[in-house]
JSON list of N, CA and C in Angstrom, two decimals:
[
{"chain": "T", "resi": 18, "resn": "MET", "atom": "N", "xyz": [-17.90, 199.12, -36.71]},
{"chain": "T", "resi": 18, "resn": "MET", "atom": "CA", "xyz": [-17.47, 200.26, -35.94]},
{"chain": "T", "resi": 18, "resn": "MET", "atom": "C", "xyz": [-16.44, 201.04, -36.77]},
{"chain": "T", "resi": 19, "resn": "ASN", "atom": "N", "xyz": [-16.82, 202.20, -37.21]},
{"chain": "T", "resi": 19, "resn": "ASN", "atom": "CA", "xyz": [-15.92, 203.05, -37.98]},
{"chain": "T", "resi": 19, "resn": "ASN", "atom": "C", "xyz": [-15.47, 204.20, -37.10]},
{"chain": "T", "resi": 20, "resn": "LEU", "atom": "N", "xyz": [-14.18, 204.23, -36.80]},
{"chain": "T", "resi": 20, "resn": "LEU", "atom": "CA", "xyz": [-13.66, 205.29, -35.94]},
{"chain": "T", "resi": 20, "resn": "LEU", "atom": "C", "xyz": [-13.17, 206.49, -36.74]},
{"chain": "T", "resi": 21, "resn": "GLY", "atom": "N", "xyz": [-13.26, 206.44, -38.05]},
{"chain": "T", "resi": 21, "resn": "GLY", "atom": "CA", "xyz": [-12.83, 207.56, -38.87]},
{"chain": "T", "resi": 21, "resn": "GLY", "atom": "C", "xyz": [-11.33, 207.79, -38.81]},
{"chain": "T", "resi": 22, "resn": "ILE", "atom": "N", "xyz": [-10.56, 206.74, -39.00]},
{"chain": "T", "resi": 22, "resn": "ILE", "atom": "CA", "xyz": [-9.11, 206.84, -38.92]},
{"chain": "T", "resi": 22, "resn": "ILE", "atom": "C", "xyz": [-8.56, 207.43, -40.21]},
{"chain": "T", "resi": 23, "resn": "ASN", "atom": "N", "xyz": [-7.76, 208.47, -40.09]},
{"chain": "T", "resi": 23, "resn": "ASN", "atom": "CA", "xyz": [-7.14, 209.13, -41.23]},
{"chain": "T", "resi": 23, "resn": "ASN", "atom": "C", "xyz": [-5.69, 208.65, -41.33]},
{"chain": "T", "resi": 24, "resn": "TYR", "atom": "N", "xyz": [-5.44, 207.73, -42.25]},
{"chain": "T", "resi": 24, "resn": "TYR", "atom": "CA", "xyz": [-4.11, 207.11, -42.36]},
{"chain": "T", "resi": 24, "resn": "TYR", "atom": "C", "xyz": [-3.06, 208.13, -42.79]},
{"chain": "T", "resi": 25, "resn": "ASP", "atom": "N", "xyz": [-3.45, 209.14, -43.55]},
{"chain": "T", "resi": 25, "resn": "ASP", "atom": "CA", "xyz": [-2.49, 210.17, -43.96]},
{"chain": "T", "resi": 25, "resn": "ASP", "atom": "C", "xyz": [-1.96, 210.96, -42.77]},
{"chain": "T", "resi": 26, "resn": "ARG", "atom": "N", "xyz": [-2.83, 211.25, -41.81]},
{"chain": "T", "resi": 26, "resn": "ARG", "atom": "CA", "xyz": [-2.37, 211.94, -40.59]},
{"chain": "T", "resi": 26, "resn": "ARG", "atom": "C", "xyz": [-1.41, 211.07, -39.80]},
{"chain": "T", "resi": 27, "resn": "ILE", "atom": "N", "xyz": [-1.67, 209.77, -39.78]},
{"chain": "T", "resi": 27, "resn": "ILE", "atom": "CA", "xyz": [-0.77, 208.85, -39.08]},
{"chain": "T", "resi": 27, "resn": "ILE", "atom": "C", "xyz": [0.58, 208.81, -39.79]},
{"chain": "T", "resi": 28, "resn": "LEU", "atom": "N", "xyz": [0.57, 208.79, -41.11]},
{"chain": "T", "resi": 28, "resn": "LEU", "atom": "CA", "xyz": [1.82, 208.77, -41.88]},
{"chain": "T", "resi": 28, "resn": "LEU", "atom": "C", "xyz": [2.65, 210.02, -41.64]},
{"chain": "T", "resi": 29, "resn": "ASN", "atom": "N", "xyz": [2.01, 211.15, -41.42]},
{"chain": "T", "resi": 29, "resn": "ASN", "atom": "CA", "xyz": [2.75, 212.38, -41.13]},
{"chain": "T", "resi": 29, "resn": "ASN", "atom": "C", "xyz": [3.49, 212.28, -39.80]},
{"chain": "T", "resi": 30, "resn": "LYS", "atom": "N", "xyz": [2.96, 211.50, -38.88]},
{"chain": "T", "resi": 30, "resn": "LYS", "atom": "CA", "xyz": [3.59, 211.37, -37.56]},
{"chain": "T", "resi": 30, "resn": "LYS", "atom": "C", "xyz": [4.62, 210.25, -37.52]},
{"chain": "T", "resi": 31, "resn": "ALA", "atom": "N", "xyz": [4.40, 209.18, -38.30]},
{"chain": "T", "resi": 31, "resn": "ALA", "atom": "CA", "xyz": [5.26, 208.00, -38.21]},
{"chain": "T", "resi": 31, "resn": "ALA", "atom": "C", "xyz": [6.30, 207.92, -39.33]},
{"chain": "T", "resi": 32, "resn": "LYS", "atom": "N", "xyz": [6.08, 208.59, -40.42]},
{"chain": "T", "resi": 32, "resn": "LYS", "atom": "CA", "xyz": [6.97, 208.64, -41.58]},
{"chain": "T", "resi": 32, "resn": "LYS", "atom": "C", "xyz": [7.04, 207.33, -42.37]},
{"chain": "T", "resi": 33, "resn": "TYR", "atom": "N", "xyz": [7.21, 206.22, -41.70]},
{"chain": "T", "resi": 33, "resn": "TYR", "atom": "CA", "xyz": [7.42, 204.94, -42.39]},
{"chain": "T", "resi": 33, "resn": "TYR", "atom": "C", "xyz": [6.16, 204.10, -42.33]},
{"chain": "T", "resi": 34, "resn": "LYS", "atom": "N", "xyz": [5.61, 203.79, -43.50]},
{"chain": "T", "resi": 34, "resn": "LYS", "atom": "CA", "xyz": [4.32, 203.10, -43.54]},
{"chain": "T", "resi": 34, "resn": "LYS", "atom": "C", "xyz": [4.37, 201.69, -42.97]},
{"chain": "T", "resi": 35, "resn": "TYR", "atom": "N", "xyz": [5.54, 201.07, -42.95]},
{"chain": "T", "resi": 35, "resn": "TYR", "atom": "CA", "xyz": [5.63, 199.70, -42.43]},
{"chain": "T", "resi": 35, "resn": "TYR", "atom": "C", "xyz": [5.75, 199.67, -40.91]},
{"chain": "T", "resi": 36, "resn": "VAL", "atom": "N", "xyz": [6.03, 200.79, -40.30]},
{"chain": "T", "resi": 36, "resn": "VAL", "atom": "CA", "xyz": [6.15, 200.86, -38.84]},
{"chain": "T", "resi": 36, "resn": "VAL", "atom": "C", "xyz": [4.76, 200.97, -38.20]},
{"chain": "T", "resi": 37, "resn": "ILE", "atom": "N", "xyz": [3.83, 201.58, -38.90]},
{"chain": "T", "resi": 37, "resn": "ILE", "atom": "CA", "xyz": [2.50, 201.85, -38.34]},
{"chain": "T", "resi": 37, "resn": "ILE", "atom": "C", "xyz": [1.77, 200.57, -37.91]},
{"chain": "T", "resi": 38, "resn": "PRO", "atom": "N", "xyz": [1.71, 199.52, -38.74]},
{"chain": "T", "resi": 38, "resn": "PRO", "atom": "CA", "xyz": [1.01, 198.32, -38.28]},
{"chain": "T", "resi": 38, "resn": "PRO", "atom": "C", "xyz": [1.69, 197.64, -37.09]},
{"chain": "T", "resi": 39, "resn": "ILE", "atom": "N", "xyz": [3.01, 197.73, -37.02]},
{"chain": "T", "resi": 39, "resn": "ILE", "atom": "CA", "xyz": [3.74, 197.13, -35.90]},
{"chain": "T", "resi": 39, "resn": "ILE", "atom": "C", "xyz": [3.40, 197.86, -34.61]},
{"chain": "T", "resi": 40, "resn": "ILE", "atom": "N", "xyz": [3.42, 199.19, -34.67]},
{"chain": "T", "resi": 40, "resn": "ILE", "atom": "CA", "xyz": [3.08, 199.99, -33.49]},
{"chain": "T", "resi": 40, "resn": "ILE", "atom": "C", "xyz": [1.64, 199.72, -33.06]},
{"chain": "T", "resi": 41, "resn": "ALA", "atom": "N", "xyz": [0.74, 199.70, -34.03]},
{"chain": "T", "resi": 41, "resn": "ALA", "atom": "CA", "xyz": [-0.68, 199.47, -33.72]},
{"chain": "T", "resi": 41, "resn": "ALA", "atom": "C", "xyz": [-0.89, 198.08, -33.12]},
{"chain": "T", "resi": 42, "resn": "ALA", "atom": "N", "xyz": [-0.20, 197.08, -33.64]},
{"chain": "T", "resi": 42, "resn": "ALA", "atom": "CA", "xyz": [-0.36, 195.72, -33.13]},
{"chain": "T", "resi": 42, "resn": "ALA", "atom": "C", "xyz": [0.16, 195.60, -31.70]},
{"chain": "T", "resi": 43, "resn": "LYS", "atom": "N", "xyz": [1.30, 196.22, -31.43]},
{"chain": "T", "resi": 43, "resn": "LYS", "atom": "CA", "xyz": [1.85, 196.16, -30.07]},
{"chain": "T", "resi": 43, "resn": "LYS", "atom": "C", "xyz": [0.95, 196.90, -29.08]},
{"chain": "T", "resi": 44, "resn": "ARG", "atom": "N", "xyz": [0.44, 198.03, -29.49]},
{"chain": "T", "resi": 44, "resn": "ARG", "atom": "CA", "xyz": [-0.46, 198.79, -28.61]},
{"chain": "T", "resi": 44, "resn": "ARG", "atom": "C", "xyz": [-1.78, 198.03, -28.39]},
{"chain": "T", "resi": 45, "resn": "ALA", "atom": "N", "xyz": [-2.29, 197.41, -29.47]},
{"chain": "T", "resi": 45, "resn": "ALA", "atom": "CA", "xyz": [-3.53, 196.64, -29.36]},
{"chain": "T", "resi": 45, "resn": "ALA", "atom": "C", "xyz": [-3.34, 195.47, -28.39]},
{"chain": "T", "resi": 46, "resn": "GLU", "atom": "N", "xyz": [-2.20, 194.83, -28.46]},
{"chain": "T", "resi": 46, "resn": "GLU", "atom": "CA", "xyz": [-1.91, 193.73, -27.54]},
{"chain": "T", "resi": 46, "resn": "GLU", "atom": "C", "xyz": [-1.87, 194.22, -26.09]},
{"chain": "T", "resi": 47, "resn": "THR", "atom": "N", "xyz": [-1.26, 195.38, -25.89]},
{"chain": "T", "resi": 47, "resn": "THR", "atom": "CA", "xyz": [-1.20, 195.97, -24.55]},
{"chain": "T", "resi": 47, "resn": "THR", "atom": "C", "xyz": [-2.60, 196.31, -24.04]},
{"chain": "T", "resi": 48, "resn": "LEU", "atom": "N", "xyz": [-3.42, 196.91, -24.90]},
{"chain": "T", "resi": 48, "resn": "LEU", "atom": "CA", "xyz": [-4.79, 197.24, -24.50]},
{"chain": "T", "resi": 48, "resn": "LEU", "atom": "C", "xyz": [-5.59, 195.99, -24.13]},
{"chain": "T", "resi": 49, "resn": "LYS", "atom": "N", "xyz": [-5.42, 194.94, -24.92]},
{"chain": "T", "resi": 49, "resn": "LYS", "atom": "CA", "xyz": [-6.13, 193.69, -24.64]},
{"chain": "T", "resi": 49, "resn": "LYS", "atom": "C", "xyz": [-5.67, 193.09, -23.31]},
{"chain": "T", "resi": 50, "resn": "ASN", "atom": "N", "xyz": [-4.36, 193.09, -23.07]},
{"chain": "T", "resi": 50, "resn": "ASN", "atom": "CA", "xyz": [-3.84, 192.56, -21.81]},
{"chain": "T", "resi": 50, "resn": "ASN", "atom": "C", "xyz": [-4.33, 193.37, -20.61]},
{"chain": "T", "resi": 51, "resn": "LEU", "atom": "N", "xyz": [-4.39, 194.69, -20.76]},
{"chain": "T", "resi": 51, "resn": "LEU", "atom": "CA", "xyz": [-4.90, 195.53, -19.67]},
{"chain": "T", "resi": 51, "resn": "LEU", "atom": "C", "xyz": [-6.36, 195.22, -19.36]},
{"chain": "T", "resi": 52, "resn": "ASP", "atom": "N", "xyz": [-7.16, 195.02, -20.41]},
{"chain": "T", "resi": 52, "resn": "ASP", "atom": "CA", "xyz": [-8.57, 194.68, -20.20]},
{"chain": "T", "resi": 52, "resn": "ASP", "atom": "C", "xyz": [-8.71, 193.32, -19.52]},
{"chain": "T", "resi": 53, "resn": "GLU", "atom": "N", "xyz": [-7.85, 192.36, -19.90]},
{"chain": "T", "resi": 53, "resn": "GLU", "atom": "CA", "xyz": [-7.91, 191.04, -19.27]},
{"chain": "T", "resi": 53, "resn": "GLU", "atom": "C", "xyz": [-7.55, 191.13, -17.79]},
{"chain": "T", "resi": 54, "resn": "LEU", "atom": "N", "xyz": [-6.56, 191.96, -17.46]},
{"chain": "T", "resi": 54, "resn": "LEU", "atom": "CA", "xyz": [-6.18, 192.12, -16.06]},
{"chain": "T", "resi": 54, "resn": "LEU", "atom": "C", "xyz": [-7.29, 192.76, -15.24]},
{"chain": "T", "resi": 55, "resn": "LYS", "atom": "N", "xyz": [-8.03, 193.67, -15.87]},
{"chain": "T", "resi": 55, "resn": "LYS", "atom": "CA", "xyz": [-9.14, 194.33, -15.19]},
{"chain": "T", "resi": 55, "resn": "LYS", "atom": "C", "xyz": [-10.39, 193.46, -15.13]},
{"chain": "T", "resi": 56, "resn": "GLY", "atom": "N", "xyz": [-10.38, 192.35, -15.86]},
{"chain": "T", "resi": 56, "resn": "GLY", "atom": "CA", "xyz": [-11.53, 191.45, -15.87]},
{"chain": "T", "resi": 56, "resn": "GLY", "atom": "C", "xyz": [-12.60, 191.85, -16.86]},
{"chain": "T", "resi": 57, "resn": "ILE", "atom": "N", "xyz": [-12.26, 192.70, -17.81]},
{"chain": "T", "resi": 57, "resn": "ILE", "atom": "CA", "xyz": [-13.21, 193.14, -18.82]},
{"chain": "T", "resi": 57, "resn": "ILE", "atom": "C", "xyz": [-13.25, 192.10, -19.94]},
{"chain": "T", "resi": 58, "resn": "THR", "atom": "N", "xyz": [-14.42, 191.56, -20.21]},
{"chain": "T", "resi": 58, "resn": "THR", "atom": "CA", "xyz": [-14.55, 190.52, -21.24]},
{"chain": "T", "resi": 58, "resn": "THR", "atom": "C", "xyz": [-15.22, 191.02, -22.51]},
{"chain": "T", "resi": 59, "resn": "GLU", "atom": "N", "xyz": [-15.59, 192.27, -22.53]},
{"chain": "T", "resi": 59, "resn": "GLU", "atom": "CA", "xyz": [-16.25, 192.87, -23.69]},
{"chain": "T", "resi": 59, "resn": "GLU", "atom": "C", "xyz": [-15.31, 192.86, -24.90]},
{"chain": "T", "resi": 60, "resn": "LYS", "atom": "N", "xyz": [-15.83, 192.46, -26.05]},
{"chain": "T", "resi": 60, "resn": "LYS", "atom": "CA", "xyz": [-15.04, 192.44, -27.28]},
{"chain": "T", "resi": 60, "resn": "LYS", "atom": "C", "xyz": [-14.89, 193.87, -27.80]},
{"chain": "T", "resi": 61, "resn": "LYS", "atom": "N", "xyz": [-13.66, 194.22, -28.16]},
{"chain": "T", "resi": 61, "resn": "LYS", "atom": "CA", "xyz": [-13.37, 195.54, -28.71]},
{"chain": "T", "resi": 61, "resn": "LYS", "atom": "C", "xyz": [-12.46, 195.38, -29.91]},
{"chain": "T", "resi": 62, "resn": "ASP", "atom": "N", "xyz": [-12.44, 196.39, -30.75]},
{"chain": "T", "resi": 62, "resn": "ASP", "atom": "CA", "xyz": [-11.53, 196.41, -31.89]},
{"chain": "T", "resi": 62, "resn": "ASP", "atom": "C", "xyz": [-10.26, 197.16, -31.45]},
{"chain": "T", "resi": 63, "resn": "TYR", "atom": "N", "xyz": [-9.35, 196.42, -30.84]},
{"chain": "T", "resi": 63, "resn": "TYR", "atom": "CA", "xyz": [-8.17, 197.03, -30.24]},
{"chain": "T", "resi": 63, "resn": "TYR", "atom": "C", "xyz": [-7.25, 197.68, -31.27]},
{"chain": "T", "resi": 64, "resn": "VAL", "atom": "N", "xyz": [-7.19, 197.12, -32.47]},
{"chain": "T", "resi": 64, "resn": "VAL", "atom": "CA", "xyz": [-6.32, 197.69, -33.50]},
{"chain": "T", "resi": 64, "resn": "VAL", "atom": "C", "xyz": [-6.83, 199.06, -33.93]},
{"chain": "T", "resi": 65, "resn": "SER", "atom": "N", "xyz": [-8.14, 199.19, -34.10]},
{"chain": "T", "resi": 65, "resn": "SER", "atom": "CA", "xyz": [-8.71, 200.50, -34.46]},
{"chain": "T", "resi": 65, "resn": "SER", "atom": "C", "xyz": [-8.49, 201.52, -33.36]},
{"chain": "T", "resi": 66, "resn": "ILE", "atom": "N", "xyz": [-8.62, 201.07, -32.12]},
{"chain": "T", "resi": 66, "resn": "ILE", "atom": "CA", "xyz": [-8.38, 201.98, -31.00]},
{"chain": "T", "resi": 66, "resn": "ILE", "atom": "C", "xyz": [-6.93, 202.43, -30.99]},
{"chain": "T", "resi": 67, "resn": "ALA", "atom": "N", "xyz": [-6.01, 201.50, -31.24]},
{"chain": "T", "resi": 67, "resn": "ALA", "atom": "CA", "xyz": [-4.59, 201.83, -31.26]},
{"chain": "T", "resi": 67, "resn": "ALA", "atom": "C", "xyz": [-4.26, 202.78, -32.41]},
{"chain": "T", "resi": 68, "resn": "LEU", "atom": "N", "xyz": [-4.85, 202.56, -33.58]},
{"chain": "T", "resi": 68, "resn": "LEU", "atom": "CA", "xyz": [-4.61, 203.46, -34.71]},
{"chain": "T", "resi": 68, "resn": "LEU", "atom": "C", "xyz": [-5.14, 204.86, -34.42]},
{"chain": "T", "resi": 69, "resn": "LYS", "atom": "N", "xyz": [-6.29, 204.94, -33.77]},
{"chain": "T", "resi": 69, "resn": "LYS", "atom": "CA", "xyz": [-6.86, 206.24, -33.41]},
{"chain": "T", "resi": 69, "resn": "LYS", "atom": "C", "xyz": [-5.96, 206.95, -32.39]},
{"chain": "T", "resi": 70, "resn": "GLU", "atom": "N", "xyz": [-5.40, 206.20, -31.44]},
{"chain": "T", "resi": 70, "resn": "GLU", "atom": "CA", "xyz": [-4.47, 206.79, -30.48]},
{"chain": "T", "resi": 70, "resn": "GLU", "atom": "C", "xyz": [-3.22, 207.30, -31.18]},
{"chain": "T", "resi": 71, "resn": "LEU", "atom": "N", "xyz": [-2.74, 206.56, -32.15]},
{"chain": "T", "resi": 71, "resn": "LEU", "atom": "CA", "xyz": [-1.57, 207.00, -32.92]},
{"chain": "T", "resi": 71, "resn": "LEU", "atom": "C", "xyz": [-1.88, 208.26, -33.71]},
{"chain": "T", "resi": 72, "resn": "GLU", "atom": "N", "xyz": [-3.05, 208.30, -34.31]},
{"chain": "T", "resi": 72, "resn": "GLU", "atom": "CA", "xyz": [-3.47, 209.48, -35.07]},
{"chain": "T", "resi": 72, "resn": "GLU", "atom": "C", "xyz": [-3.59, 210.72, -34.18]},
{"chain": "T", "resi": 73, "resn": "ASN", "atom": "N", "xyz": [-4.09, 210.53, -32.97]},
{"chain": "T", "resi": 73, "resn": "ASN", "atom": "CA", "xyz": [-4.29, 211.65, -32.04]},
{"chain": "T", "resi": 73, "resn": "ASN", "atom": "C", "xyz": [-3.03, 212.03, -31.28]},
{"chain": "T", "resi": 74, "resn": "GLY", "atom": "N", "xyz": [-1.96, 211.28, -31.47]},
{"chain": "T", "resi": 74, "resn": "GLY", "atom": "CA", "xyz": [-0.69, 211.60, -30.81]},
{"chain": "T", "resi": 74, "resn": "GLY", "atom": "C", "xyz": [-0.57, 211.06, -29.40]},
{"chain": "T", "resi": 75, "resn": "LYS", "atom": "N", "xyz": [-1.45, 210.16, -29.00]},
{"chain": "T", "resi": 75, "resn": "LYS", "atom": "CA", "xyz": [-1.37, 209.59, -27.65]},
{"chain": "T", "resi": 75, "resn": "LYS", "atom": "C", "xyz": [-0.22, 208.60, -27.53]},
{"chain": "T", "resi": 76, "resn": "ILE", "atom": "N", "xyz": [0.14, 207.97, -28.64]},
{"chain": "T", "resi": 76, "resn": "ILE", "atom": "CA", "xyz": [1.32, 207.10, -28.66]},
{"chain": "T", "resi": 76, "resn": "ILE", "atom": "C", "xyz": [2.24, 207.59, -29.76]},
{"chain": "T", "resi": 77, "resn": "GLN", "atom": "N", "xyz": [3.52, 207.39, -29.57]},
{"chain": "T", "resi": 77, "resn": "GLN", "atom": "CA", "xyz": [4.51, 207.91, -30.50]},
{"chain": "T", "resi": 77, "resn": "GLN", "atom": "C", "xyz": [5.51, 206.83, -30.89]},
{"chain": "T", "resi": 78, "resn": "VAL", "atom": "N", "xyz": [6.24, 207.10, -31.97]},
{"chain": "T", "resi": 78, "resn": "VAL", "atom": "CA", "xyz": [7.27, 206.18, -32.44]},
{"chain": "T", "resi": 78, "resn": "VAL", "atom": "C", "xyz": [8.51, 206.37, -31.59]},
{"chain": "T", "resi": 79, "resn": "LYS", "atom": "N", "xyz": [8.98, 205.27, -31.01]},
{"chain": "T", "resi": 79, "resn": "LYS", "atom": "CA", "xyz": [10.23, 205.31, -30.27]},
{"chain": "T", "resi": 79, "resn": "LYS", "atom": "C", "xyz": [11.38, 205.08, -31.25]},
{"chain": "T", "resi": 80, "resn": "ASN", "atom": "N", "xyz": [12.53, 205.59, -30.91]},
{"chain": "T", "resi": 80, "resn": "ASN", "atom": "CA", "xyz": [13.75, 205.37, -31.69]},
{"chain": "T", "resi": 80, "resn": "ASN", "atom": "C", "xyz": [13.60, 205.80, -33.15]},
{"chain": "T", "resi": 81, "resn": "SER", "atom": "N", "xyz": [12.99, 206.93, -33.38]},
{"chain": "T", "resi": 81, "resn": "SER", "atom": "CA", "xyz": [12.84, 207.41, -34.76]},
{"chain": "T", "resi": 81, "resn": "SER", "atom": "C", "xyz": [14.20, 207.71, -35.38]},
{"chain": "T", "resi": 82, "resn": "ALA", "atom": "N", "xyz": [15.19, 208.06, -34.56]},
{"chain": "T", "resi": 82, "resn": "ALA", "atom": "CA", "xyz": [16.54, 208.29, -35.09]},
{"chain": "T", "resi": 82, "resn": "ALA", "atom": "C", "xyz": [17.13, 206.99, -35.63]},
{"chain": "T", "resi": 83, "resn": "LEU", "atom": "N", "xyz": [16.86, 205.88, -34.96]},
{"chain": "T", "resi": 83, "resn": "LEU", "atom": "CA", "xyz": [17.33, 204.58, -35.43]},
{"chain": "T", "resi": 83, "resn": "LEU", "atom": "C", "xyz": [16.65, 204.22, -36.74]},
{"chain": "T", "resi": 84, "resn": "LEU", "atom": "N", "xyz": [15.37, 204.49, -36.87]},
{"chain": "T", "resi": 84, "resn": "LEU", "atom": "CA", "xyz": [14.66, 204.22, -38.12]},
{"chain": "T", "resi": 84, "resn": "LEU", "atom": "C", "xyz": [15.22, 205.07, -39.25]},
{"chain": "T", "resi": 85, "resn": "ASP", "atom": "N", "xyz": [15.55, 206.32, -38.96]},
{"chain": "T", "resi": 85, "resn": "ASP", "atom": "CA", "xyz": [16.14, 207.19, -39.98]},
{"chain": "T", "resi": 85, "resn": "ASP", "atom": "C", "xyz": [17.48, 206.65, -40.46]},
{"chain": "T", "resi": 86, "resn": "SER", "atom": "N", "xyz": [18.29, 206.17, -39.53]},
{"chain": "T", "resi": 86, "resn": "SER", "atom": "CA", "xyz": [19.61, 205.66, -39.92]},
{"chain": "T", "resi": 86, "resn": "SER", "atom": "C", "xyz": [19.51, 204.36, -40.69]},
{"chain": "T", "resi": 87, "resn": "LEU", "atom": "N", "xyz": [18.51, 203.53, -40.39]},
{"chain": "T", "resi": 87, "resn": "LEU", "atom": "CA", "xyz": [18.33, 202.27, -41.10]},
{"chain": "T", "resi": 87, "resn": "LEU", "atom": "C", "xyz": [17.80, 202.47, -42.51]},
{"chain": "T", "resi": 88, "resn": "SER", "atom": "N", "xyz": [17.09, 203.54, -42.73]},
{"chain": "T", "resi": 88, "resn": "SER", "atom": "CA", "xyz": [16.48, 203.77, -44.04]},
{"chain": "T", "resi": 88, "resn": "SER", "atom": "C", "xyz": [17.46, 204.35, -45.05]},
{"chain": "T", "resi": 89, "resn": "LYS", "atom": "N", "xyz": [18.62, 204.76, -44.60]},
{"chain": "T", "resi": 89, "resn": "LYS", "atom": "CA", "xyz": [19.60, 205.36, -45.52]},
{"chain": "T", "resi": 89, "resn": "LYS", "atom": "C", "xyz": [20.48, 204.33, -46.14]}
]
């Protein structure tokens, strides 16, 4: 399943390349938990879905000011 994820577009929104996998993993975990609560047992690629949501701006980086201060 290729969702056509453009990592450069994600980098423009998140700035820090090491934050992107953390955000995607947390969102993927949330998506999986939501599906389990709904009783959906279908296998999905939750990380790809989360990366696509990040690319499309559906999820955003919280505390970007804190990240900026830590990087200095």
